[in-house]
PDB file of C-alpha atoms in Angstrom:
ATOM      1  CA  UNK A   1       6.281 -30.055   7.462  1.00 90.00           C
ATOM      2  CA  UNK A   2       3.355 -30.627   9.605  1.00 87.00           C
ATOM      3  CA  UNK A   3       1.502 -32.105   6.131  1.00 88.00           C
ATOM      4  CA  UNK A   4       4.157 -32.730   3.344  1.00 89.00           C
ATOM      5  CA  UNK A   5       7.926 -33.071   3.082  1.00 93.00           C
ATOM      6  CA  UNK A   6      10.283 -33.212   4.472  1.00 94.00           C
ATOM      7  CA  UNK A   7       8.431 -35.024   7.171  1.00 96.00           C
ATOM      8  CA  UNK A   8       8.013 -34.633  11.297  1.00 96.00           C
ATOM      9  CA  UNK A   9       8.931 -38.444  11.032  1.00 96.00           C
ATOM     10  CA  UNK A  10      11.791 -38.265   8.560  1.00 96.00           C
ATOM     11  CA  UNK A  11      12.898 -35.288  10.628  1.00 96.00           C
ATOM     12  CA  UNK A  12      13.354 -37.254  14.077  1.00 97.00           C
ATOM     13  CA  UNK A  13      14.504 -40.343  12.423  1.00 96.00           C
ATOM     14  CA  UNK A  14      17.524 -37.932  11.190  1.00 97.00           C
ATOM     15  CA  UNK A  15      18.264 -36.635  14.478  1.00 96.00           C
ATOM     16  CA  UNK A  16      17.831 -39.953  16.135  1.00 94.00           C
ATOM     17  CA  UNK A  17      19.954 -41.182  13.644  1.00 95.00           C
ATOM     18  CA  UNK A  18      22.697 -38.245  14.453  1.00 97.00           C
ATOM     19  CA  UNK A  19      22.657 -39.077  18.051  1.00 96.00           C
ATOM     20  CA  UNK A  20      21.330 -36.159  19.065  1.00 95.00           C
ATOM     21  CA  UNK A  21      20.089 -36.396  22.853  1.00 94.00           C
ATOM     22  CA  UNK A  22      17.548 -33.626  23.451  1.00 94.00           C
ATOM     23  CA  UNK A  23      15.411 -32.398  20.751  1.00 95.00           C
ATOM     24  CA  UNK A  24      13.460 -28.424  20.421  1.00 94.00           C
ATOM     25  CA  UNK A  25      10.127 -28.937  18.727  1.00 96.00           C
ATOM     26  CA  UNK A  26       9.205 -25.409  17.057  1.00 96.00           C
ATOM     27  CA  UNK A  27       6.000 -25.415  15.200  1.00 96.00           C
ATOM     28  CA  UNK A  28       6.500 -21.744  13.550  1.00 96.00           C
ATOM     29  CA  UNK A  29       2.891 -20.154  14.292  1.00 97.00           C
ATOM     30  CA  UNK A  30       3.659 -17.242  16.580  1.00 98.00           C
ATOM     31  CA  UNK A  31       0.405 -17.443  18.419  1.00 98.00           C
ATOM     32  CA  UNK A  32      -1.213 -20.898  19.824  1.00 98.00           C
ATOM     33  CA  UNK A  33      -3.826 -22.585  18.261  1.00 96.00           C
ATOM     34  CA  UNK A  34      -5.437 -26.412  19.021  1.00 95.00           C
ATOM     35  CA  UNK A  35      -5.699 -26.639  15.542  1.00 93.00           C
ATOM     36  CA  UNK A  36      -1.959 -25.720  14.740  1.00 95.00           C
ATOM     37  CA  UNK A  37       0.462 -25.877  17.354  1.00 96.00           C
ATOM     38  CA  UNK A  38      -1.373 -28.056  19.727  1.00 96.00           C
ATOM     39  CA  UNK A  39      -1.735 -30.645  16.870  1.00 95.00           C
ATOM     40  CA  UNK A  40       1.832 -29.997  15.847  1.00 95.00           C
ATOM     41  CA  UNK A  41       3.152 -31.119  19.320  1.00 96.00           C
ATOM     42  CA  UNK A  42       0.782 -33.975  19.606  1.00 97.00           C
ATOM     43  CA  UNK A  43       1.708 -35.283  16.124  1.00 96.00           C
ATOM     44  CA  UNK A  44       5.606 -34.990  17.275  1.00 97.00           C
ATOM     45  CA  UNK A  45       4.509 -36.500  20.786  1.00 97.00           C
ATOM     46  CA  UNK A  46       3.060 -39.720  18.907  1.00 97.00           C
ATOM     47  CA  UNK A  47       5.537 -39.967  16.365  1.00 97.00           C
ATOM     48  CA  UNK A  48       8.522 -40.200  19.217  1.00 96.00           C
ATOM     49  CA  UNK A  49       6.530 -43.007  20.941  1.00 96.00           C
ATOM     50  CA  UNK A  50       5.856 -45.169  18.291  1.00 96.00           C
ATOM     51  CA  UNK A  51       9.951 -44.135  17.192  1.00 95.00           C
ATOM     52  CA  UNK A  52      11.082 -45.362  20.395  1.00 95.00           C
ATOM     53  CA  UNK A  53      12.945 -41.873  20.545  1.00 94.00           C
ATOM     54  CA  UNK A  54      15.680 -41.255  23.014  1.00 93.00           C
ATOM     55  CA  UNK A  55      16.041 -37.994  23.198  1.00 95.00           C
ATOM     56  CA  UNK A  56      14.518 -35.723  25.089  1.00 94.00           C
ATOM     57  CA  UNK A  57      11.790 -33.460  23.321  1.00 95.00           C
ATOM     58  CA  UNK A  58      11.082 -29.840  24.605  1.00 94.00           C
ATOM     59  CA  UNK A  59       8.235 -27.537  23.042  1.00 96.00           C
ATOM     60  CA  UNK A  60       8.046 -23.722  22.320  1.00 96.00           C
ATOM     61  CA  UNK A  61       4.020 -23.219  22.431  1.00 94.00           C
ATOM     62  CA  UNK A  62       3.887 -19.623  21.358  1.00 97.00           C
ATOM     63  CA  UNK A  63       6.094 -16.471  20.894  1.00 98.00           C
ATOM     64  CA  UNK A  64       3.658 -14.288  19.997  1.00 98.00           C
ATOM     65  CA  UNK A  65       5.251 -10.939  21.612  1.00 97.00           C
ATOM     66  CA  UNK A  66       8.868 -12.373  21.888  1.00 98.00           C
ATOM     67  CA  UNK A  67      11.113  -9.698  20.973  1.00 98.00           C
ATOM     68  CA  UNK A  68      12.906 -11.363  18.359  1.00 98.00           C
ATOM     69  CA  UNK A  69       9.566 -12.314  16.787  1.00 98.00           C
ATOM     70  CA  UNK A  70       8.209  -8.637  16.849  1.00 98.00           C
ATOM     71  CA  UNK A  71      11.585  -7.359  15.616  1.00 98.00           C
ATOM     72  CA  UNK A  72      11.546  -9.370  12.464  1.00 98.00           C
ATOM     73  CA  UNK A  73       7.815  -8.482  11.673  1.00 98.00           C
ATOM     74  CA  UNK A  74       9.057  -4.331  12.498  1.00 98.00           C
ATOM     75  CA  UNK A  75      12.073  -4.685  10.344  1.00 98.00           C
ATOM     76  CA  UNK A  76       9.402  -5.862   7.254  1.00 98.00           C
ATOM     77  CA  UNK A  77       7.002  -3.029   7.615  1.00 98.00           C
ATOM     78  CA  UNK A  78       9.364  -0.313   8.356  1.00 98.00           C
ATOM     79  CA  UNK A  79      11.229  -1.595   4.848  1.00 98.00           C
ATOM     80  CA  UNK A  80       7.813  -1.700   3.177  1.00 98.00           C
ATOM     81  CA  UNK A  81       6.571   2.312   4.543  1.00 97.00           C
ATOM     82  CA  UNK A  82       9.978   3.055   3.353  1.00 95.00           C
ATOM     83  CA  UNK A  83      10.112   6.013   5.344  1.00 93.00           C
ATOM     84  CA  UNK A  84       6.531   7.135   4.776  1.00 93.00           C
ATOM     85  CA  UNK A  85       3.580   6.930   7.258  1.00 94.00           C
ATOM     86  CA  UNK A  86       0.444   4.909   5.395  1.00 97.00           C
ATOM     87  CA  UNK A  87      -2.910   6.249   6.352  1.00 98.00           C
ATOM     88  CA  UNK A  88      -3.733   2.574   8.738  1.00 98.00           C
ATOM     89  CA  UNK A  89      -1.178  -0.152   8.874  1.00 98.00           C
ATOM     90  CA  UNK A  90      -3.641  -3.513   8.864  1.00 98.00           C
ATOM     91  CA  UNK A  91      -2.459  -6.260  10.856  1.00 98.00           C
ATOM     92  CA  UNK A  92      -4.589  -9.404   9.449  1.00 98.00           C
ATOM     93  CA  UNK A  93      -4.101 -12.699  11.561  1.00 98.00           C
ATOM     94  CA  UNK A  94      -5.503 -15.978  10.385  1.00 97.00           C
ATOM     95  CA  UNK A  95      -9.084 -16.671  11.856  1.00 97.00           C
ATOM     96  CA  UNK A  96     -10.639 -19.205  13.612  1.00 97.00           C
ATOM     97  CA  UNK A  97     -13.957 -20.708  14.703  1.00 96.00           C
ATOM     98  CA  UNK A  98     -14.720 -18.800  17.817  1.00 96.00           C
ATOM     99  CA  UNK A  99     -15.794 -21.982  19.952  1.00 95.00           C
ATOM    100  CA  UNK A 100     -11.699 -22.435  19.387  1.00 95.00           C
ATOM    101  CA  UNK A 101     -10.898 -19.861  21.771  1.00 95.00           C
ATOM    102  CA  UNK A 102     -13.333 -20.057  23.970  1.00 96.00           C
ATOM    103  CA  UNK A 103     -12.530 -23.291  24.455  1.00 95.00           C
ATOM    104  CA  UNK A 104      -8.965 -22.075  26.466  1.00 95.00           C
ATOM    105  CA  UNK A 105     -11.215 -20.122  28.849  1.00 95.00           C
ATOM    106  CA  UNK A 106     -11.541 -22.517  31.505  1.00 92.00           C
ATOM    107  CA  UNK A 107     -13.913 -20.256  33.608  1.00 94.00           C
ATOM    108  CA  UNK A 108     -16.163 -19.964  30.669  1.00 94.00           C
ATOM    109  CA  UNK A 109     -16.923 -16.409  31.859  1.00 95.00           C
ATOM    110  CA  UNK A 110     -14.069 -14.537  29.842  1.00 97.00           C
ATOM    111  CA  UNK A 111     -13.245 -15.294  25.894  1.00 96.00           C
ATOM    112  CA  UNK A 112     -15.783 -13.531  23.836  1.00 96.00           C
ATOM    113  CA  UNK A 113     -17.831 -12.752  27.109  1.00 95.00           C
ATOM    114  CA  UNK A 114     -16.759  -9.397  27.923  1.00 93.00           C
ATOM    115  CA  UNK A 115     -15.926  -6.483  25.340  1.00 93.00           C
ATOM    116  CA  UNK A 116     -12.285  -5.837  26.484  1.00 96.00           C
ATOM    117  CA  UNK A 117     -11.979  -9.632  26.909  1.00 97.00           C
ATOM    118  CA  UNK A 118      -8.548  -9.411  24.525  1.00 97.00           C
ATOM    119  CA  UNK A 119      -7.045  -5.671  25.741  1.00 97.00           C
ATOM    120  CA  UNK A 120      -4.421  -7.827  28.191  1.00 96.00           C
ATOM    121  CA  UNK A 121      -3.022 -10.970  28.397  1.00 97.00           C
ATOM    122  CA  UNK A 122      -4.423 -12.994  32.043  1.00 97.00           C
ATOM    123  CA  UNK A 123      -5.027 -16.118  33.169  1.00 96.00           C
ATOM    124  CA  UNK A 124      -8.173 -16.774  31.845  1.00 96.00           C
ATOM    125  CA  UNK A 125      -7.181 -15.456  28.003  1.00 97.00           C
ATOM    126  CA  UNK A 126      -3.138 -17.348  28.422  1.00 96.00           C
ATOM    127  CA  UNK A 127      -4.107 -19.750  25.602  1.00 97.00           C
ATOM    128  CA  UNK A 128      -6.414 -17.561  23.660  1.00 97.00           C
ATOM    129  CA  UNK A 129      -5.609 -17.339  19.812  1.00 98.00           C
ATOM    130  CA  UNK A 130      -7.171 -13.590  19.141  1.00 98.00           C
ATOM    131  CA  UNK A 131      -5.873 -12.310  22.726  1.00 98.00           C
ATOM    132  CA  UNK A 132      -2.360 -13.155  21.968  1.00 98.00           C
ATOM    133  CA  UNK A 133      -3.117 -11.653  18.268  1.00 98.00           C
ATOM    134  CA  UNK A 134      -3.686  -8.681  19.819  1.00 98.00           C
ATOM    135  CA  UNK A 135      -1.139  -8.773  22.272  1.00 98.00           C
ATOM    136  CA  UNK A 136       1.186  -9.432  18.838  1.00 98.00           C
ATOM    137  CA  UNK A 137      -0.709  -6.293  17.353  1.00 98.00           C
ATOM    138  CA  UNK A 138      -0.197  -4.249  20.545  1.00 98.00           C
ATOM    139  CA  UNK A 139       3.779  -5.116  20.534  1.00 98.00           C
ATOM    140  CA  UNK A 140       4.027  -4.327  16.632  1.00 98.00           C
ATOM    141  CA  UNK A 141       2.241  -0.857  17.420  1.00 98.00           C
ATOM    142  CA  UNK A 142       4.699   0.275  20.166  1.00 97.00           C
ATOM    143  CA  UNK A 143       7.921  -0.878  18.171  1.00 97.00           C
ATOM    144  CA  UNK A 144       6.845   0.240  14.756  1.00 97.00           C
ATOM    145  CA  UNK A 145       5.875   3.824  16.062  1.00 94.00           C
ATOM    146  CA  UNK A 146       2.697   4.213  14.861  1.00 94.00           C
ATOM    147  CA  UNK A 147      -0.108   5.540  16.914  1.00 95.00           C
ATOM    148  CA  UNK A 148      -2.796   2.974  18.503  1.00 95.00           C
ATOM    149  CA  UNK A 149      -5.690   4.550  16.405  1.00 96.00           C
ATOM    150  CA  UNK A 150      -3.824   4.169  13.097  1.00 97.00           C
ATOM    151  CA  UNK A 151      -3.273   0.474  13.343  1.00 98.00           C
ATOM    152  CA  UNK A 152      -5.805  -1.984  12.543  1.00 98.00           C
ATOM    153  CA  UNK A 153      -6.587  -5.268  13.339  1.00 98.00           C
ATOM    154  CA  UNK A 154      -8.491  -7.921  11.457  1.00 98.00           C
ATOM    155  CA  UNK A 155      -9.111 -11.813  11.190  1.00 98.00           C
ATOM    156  CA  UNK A 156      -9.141 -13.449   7.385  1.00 97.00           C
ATOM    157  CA  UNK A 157      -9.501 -17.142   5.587  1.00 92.00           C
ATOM    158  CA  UNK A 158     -12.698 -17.751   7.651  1.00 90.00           C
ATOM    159  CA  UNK A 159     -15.045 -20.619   5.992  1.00 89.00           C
ATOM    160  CA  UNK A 160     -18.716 -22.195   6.722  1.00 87.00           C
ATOM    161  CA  UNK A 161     -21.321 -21.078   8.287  1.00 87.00           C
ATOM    162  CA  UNK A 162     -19.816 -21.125  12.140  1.00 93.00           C
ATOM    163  CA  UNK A 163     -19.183 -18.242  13.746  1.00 96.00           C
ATOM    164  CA  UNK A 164     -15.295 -16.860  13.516  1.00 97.00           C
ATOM    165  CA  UNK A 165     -13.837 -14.757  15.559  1.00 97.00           C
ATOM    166  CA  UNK A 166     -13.967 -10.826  13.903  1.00 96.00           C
ATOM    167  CA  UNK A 167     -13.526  -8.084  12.816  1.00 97.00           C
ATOM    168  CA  UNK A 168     -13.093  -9.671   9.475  1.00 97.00           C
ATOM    169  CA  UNK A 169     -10.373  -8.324   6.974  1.00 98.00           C
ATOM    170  CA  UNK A 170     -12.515  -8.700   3.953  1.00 97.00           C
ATOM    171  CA  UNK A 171     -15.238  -6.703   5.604  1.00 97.00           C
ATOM    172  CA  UNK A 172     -12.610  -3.939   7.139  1.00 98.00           C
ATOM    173  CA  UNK A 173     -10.551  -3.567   4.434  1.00 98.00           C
ATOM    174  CA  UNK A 174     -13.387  -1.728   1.798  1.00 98.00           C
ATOM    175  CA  UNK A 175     -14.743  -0.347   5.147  1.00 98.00           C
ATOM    176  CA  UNK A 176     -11.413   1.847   5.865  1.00 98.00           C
ATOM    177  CA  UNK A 177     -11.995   3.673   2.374  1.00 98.00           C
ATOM    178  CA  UNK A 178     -15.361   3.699   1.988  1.00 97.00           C
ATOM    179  CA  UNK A 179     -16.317   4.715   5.509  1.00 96.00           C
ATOM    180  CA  UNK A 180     -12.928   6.439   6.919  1.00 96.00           C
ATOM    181  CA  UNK A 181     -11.699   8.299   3.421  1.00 97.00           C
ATOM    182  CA  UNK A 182      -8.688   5.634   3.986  1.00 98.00           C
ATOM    183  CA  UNK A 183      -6.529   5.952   1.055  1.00 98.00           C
ATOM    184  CA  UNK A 184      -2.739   4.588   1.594  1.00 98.00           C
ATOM    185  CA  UNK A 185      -2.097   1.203   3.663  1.00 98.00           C
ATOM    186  CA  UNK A 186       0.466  -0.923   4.685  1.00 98.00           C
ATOM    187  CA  UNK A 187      -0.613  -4.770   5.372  1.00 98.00           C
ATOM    188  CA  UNK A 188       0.850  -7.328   7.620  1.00 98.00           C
ATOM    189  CA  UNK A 189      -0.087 -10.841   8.163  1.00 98.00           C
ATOM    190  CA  UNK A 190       1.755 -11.844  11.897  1.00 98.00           C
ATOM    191  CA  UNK A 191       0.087 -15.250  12.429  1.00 98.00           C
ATOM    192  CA  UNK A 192       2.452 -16.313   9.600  1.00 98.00           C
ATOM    193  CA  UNK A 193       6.485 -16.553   9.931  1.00 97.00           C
ATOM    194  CA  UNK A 194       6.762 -16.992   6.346  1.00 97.00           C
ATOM    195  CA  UNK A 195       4.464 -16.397   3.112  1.00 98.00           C
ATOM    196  CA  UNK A 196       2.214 -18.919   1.995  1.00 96.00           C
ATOM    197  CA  UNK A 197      -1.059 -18.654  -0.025  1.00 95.00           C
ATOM    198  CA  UNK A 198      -3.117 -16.527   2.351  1.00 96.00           C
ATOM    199  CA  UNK A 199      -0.020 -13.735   2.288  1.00 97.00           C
ATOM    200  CA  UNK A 200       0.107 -13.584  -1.113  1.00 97.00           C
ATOM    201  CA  UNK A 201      -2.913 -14.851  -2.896  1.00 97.00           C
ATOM    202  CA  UNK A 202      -5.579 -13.549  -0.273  1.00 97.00           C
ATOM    203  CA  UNK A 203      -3.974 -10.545   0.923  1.00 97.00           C
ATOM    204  CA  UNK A 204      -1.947  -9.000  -1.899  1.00 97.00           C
ATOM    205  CA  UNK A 205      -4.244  -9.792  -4.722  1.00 98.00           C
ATOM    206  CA  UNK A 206      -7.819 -10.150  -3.743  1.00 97.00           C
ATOM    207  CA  UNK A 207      -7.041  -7.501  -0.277  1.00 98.00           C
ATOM    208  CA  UNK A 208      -5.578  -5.365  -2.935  1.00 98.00           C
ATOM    209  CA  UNK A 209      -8.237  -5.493  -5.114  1.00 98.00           C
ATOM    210  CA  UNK A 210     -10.692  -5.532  -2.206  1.00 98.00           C
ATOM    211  CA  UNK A 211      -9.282  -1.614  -1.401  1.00 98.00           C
ATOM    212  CA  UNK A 212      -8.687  -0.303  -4.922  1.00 98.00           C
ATOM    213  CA  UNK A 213     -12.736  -1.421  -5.735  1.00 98.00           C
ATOM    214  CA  UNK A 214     -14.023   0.703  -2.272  1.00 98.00           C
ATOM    215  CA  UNK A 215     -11.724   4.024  -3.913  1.00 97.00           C
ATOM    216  CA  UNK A 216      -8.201   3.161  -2.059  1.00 98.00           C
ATOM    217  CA  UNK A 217      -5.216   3.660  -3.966  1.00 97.00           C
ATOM    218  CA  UNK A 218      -2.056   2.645  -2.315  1.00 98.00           C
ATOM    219  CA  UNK A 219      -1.956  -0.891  -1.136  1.00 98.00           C
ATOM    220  CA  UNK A 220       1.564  -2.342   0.399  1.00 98.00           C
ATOM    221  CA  UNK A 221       1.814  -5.438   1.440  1.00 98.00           C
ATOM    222  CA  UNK A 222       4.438  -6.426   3.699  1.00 98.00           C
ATOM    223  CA  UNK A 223       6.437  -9.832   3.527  1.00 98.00           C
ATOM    224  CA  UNK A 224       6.849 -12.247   6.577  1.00 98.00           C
ATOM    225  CA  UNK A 225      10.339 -12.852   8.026  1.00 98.00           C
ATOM    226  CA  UNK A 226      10.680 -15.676   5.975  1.00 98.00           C
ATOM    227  CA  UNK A 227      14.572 -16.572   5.616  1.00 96.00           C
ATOM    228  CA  UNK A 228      15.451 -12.798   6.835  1.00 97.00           C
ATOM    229  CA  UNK A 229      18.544 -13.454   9.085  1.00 98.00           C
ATOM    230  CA  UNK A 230      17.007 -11.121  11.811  1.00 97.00           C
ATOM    231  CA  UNK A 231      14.135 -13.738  12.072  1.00 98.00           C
ATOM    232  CA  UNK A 232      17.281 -16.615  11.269  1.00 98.00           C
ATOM    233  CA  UNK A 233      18.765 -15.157  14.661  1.00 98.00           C
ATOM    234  CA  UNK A 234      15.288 -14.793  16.320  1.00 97.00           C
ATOM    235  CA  UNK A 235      14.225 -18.594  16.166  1.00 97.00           C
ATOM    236  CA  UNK A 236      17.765 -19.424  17.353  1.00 95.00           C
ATOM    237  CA  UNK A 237      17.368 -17.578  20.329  1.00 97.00           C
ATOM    238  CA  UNK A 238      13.485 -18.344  20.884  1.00 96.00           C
ATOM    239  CA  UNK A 239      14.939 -22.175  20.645  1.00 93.00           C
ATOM    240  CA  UNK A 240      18.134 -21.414  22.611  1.00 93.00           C
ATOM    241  CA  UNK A 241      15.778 -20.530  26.051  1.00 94.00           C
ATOM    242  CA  UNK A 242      13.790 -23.395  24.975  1.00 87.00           C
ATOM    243  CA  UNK A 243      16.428 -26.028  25.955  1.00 84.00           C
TER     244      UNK A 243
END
């Protein structure tokens, strides 16, 4: 755990201790952050030095549109439409401050600077949290079968008074019923492999009862991979061309 236990450092010490000689570091959020993965690797990069470790570390920054990734996340929404097409499937990725992502943009003319600024993945946008989220949305759409206009994307948890990057999920989700006659969805949360508070707590109770208030009446929420062996097998083989 990047913050708990079982530890980063009790984890190396185990595999130093095993003998193992080369070593794949996977944080598990599917799109790069500075505040996630980038402090995941440095916090593994520090704790090998001051280890002494032998073995050879190798990184996997992001795997945002990996097939196996975007498999595992089709598999849970297909299971939760169960065979019926919701009104808008939401796709709500954690948010972040925007100076975050406009920090990637090294030409400072791109992130946030241009109105299709996250429609395809280039140089400038390579790093960029919400470009890869929608490049994760984009890859969802196309394997889940669903029309572009009936998928929705959205940014949640945002906090103080700096700007975050939008549209914001508590501000879209009344907005599709009260505005678009919305009255079945499916919800998704791809910036997390497995469910945590902001799944569960933010999204299936207070998203629920954020559509049910604005006149919606079907809310489904769809689980993360989690322990699914399809997403077992997919961070194997995202790991496997890692080494």
């Amino acid at each position: 755990m990047r913050y708990g236990n079982p530890s980063i450092e009790n984890g190396l010490r185990a595999l130093e201790a095993a003998g193992v000689d080369e070593i794949v570091v996977f944080p598990l959020y599917p799109q790069y952050a500075e505040s996630s993965t980038r402090s995941s690797i440095e916090e593994c990069r520090r704790l090998a030095a001051r280890l002494s470790l032998k073995a050879k570390l190798s990184f996997v920054k992001d795997y945002y549109e990996h097939p196996a990734f975007i498999r595992s996340y089709v598999e849970r929404i297909r299971a939760t439409m169960n065979g019926a097409t919701p009104d808008r499937l939401l796709l709500s990725f954690h948010g972040l401050p925007e100076r975050h992502v406009m920090r990637t943009d090294a030409s400072g003319s791109h992130c946030l600077k241009r109105n299709d600024c996250c429609a395809r993945i280039v140089a400038e946008n390579r790093d960029c949290y919400r470009a890869q989220s929608f490049a994760t949305a984009r890859a969802i759409t196309r394997e889940v079968g669903l029309a572009s206009e009936k998928v929705v994307v959205a940014f949640q948890s945002r906090l103080g008074r700096t700007p975050w990057i939008k549209p914001f999920t508590d501000e879209v989700i009344p907005d599709l019923a009260t505005s678009q006659g919305v009255k079945s969805i499916v919800v998704a949360c791809p910036s997390f492999a497995a469910d945590c508070l902001e799944t569960i707590e933010e999204m299936g109770d207070r998203g629920r009862e954020l559509f049910a208030q604005a006149g919606g009446t079907e809310f489904r929420l769809a689980p993360c991979p989690n322990s699914s062996d399809t997403w077992a097998d997919g961070v194997l083989e995202i790991a496997r061309e890692n080494i």
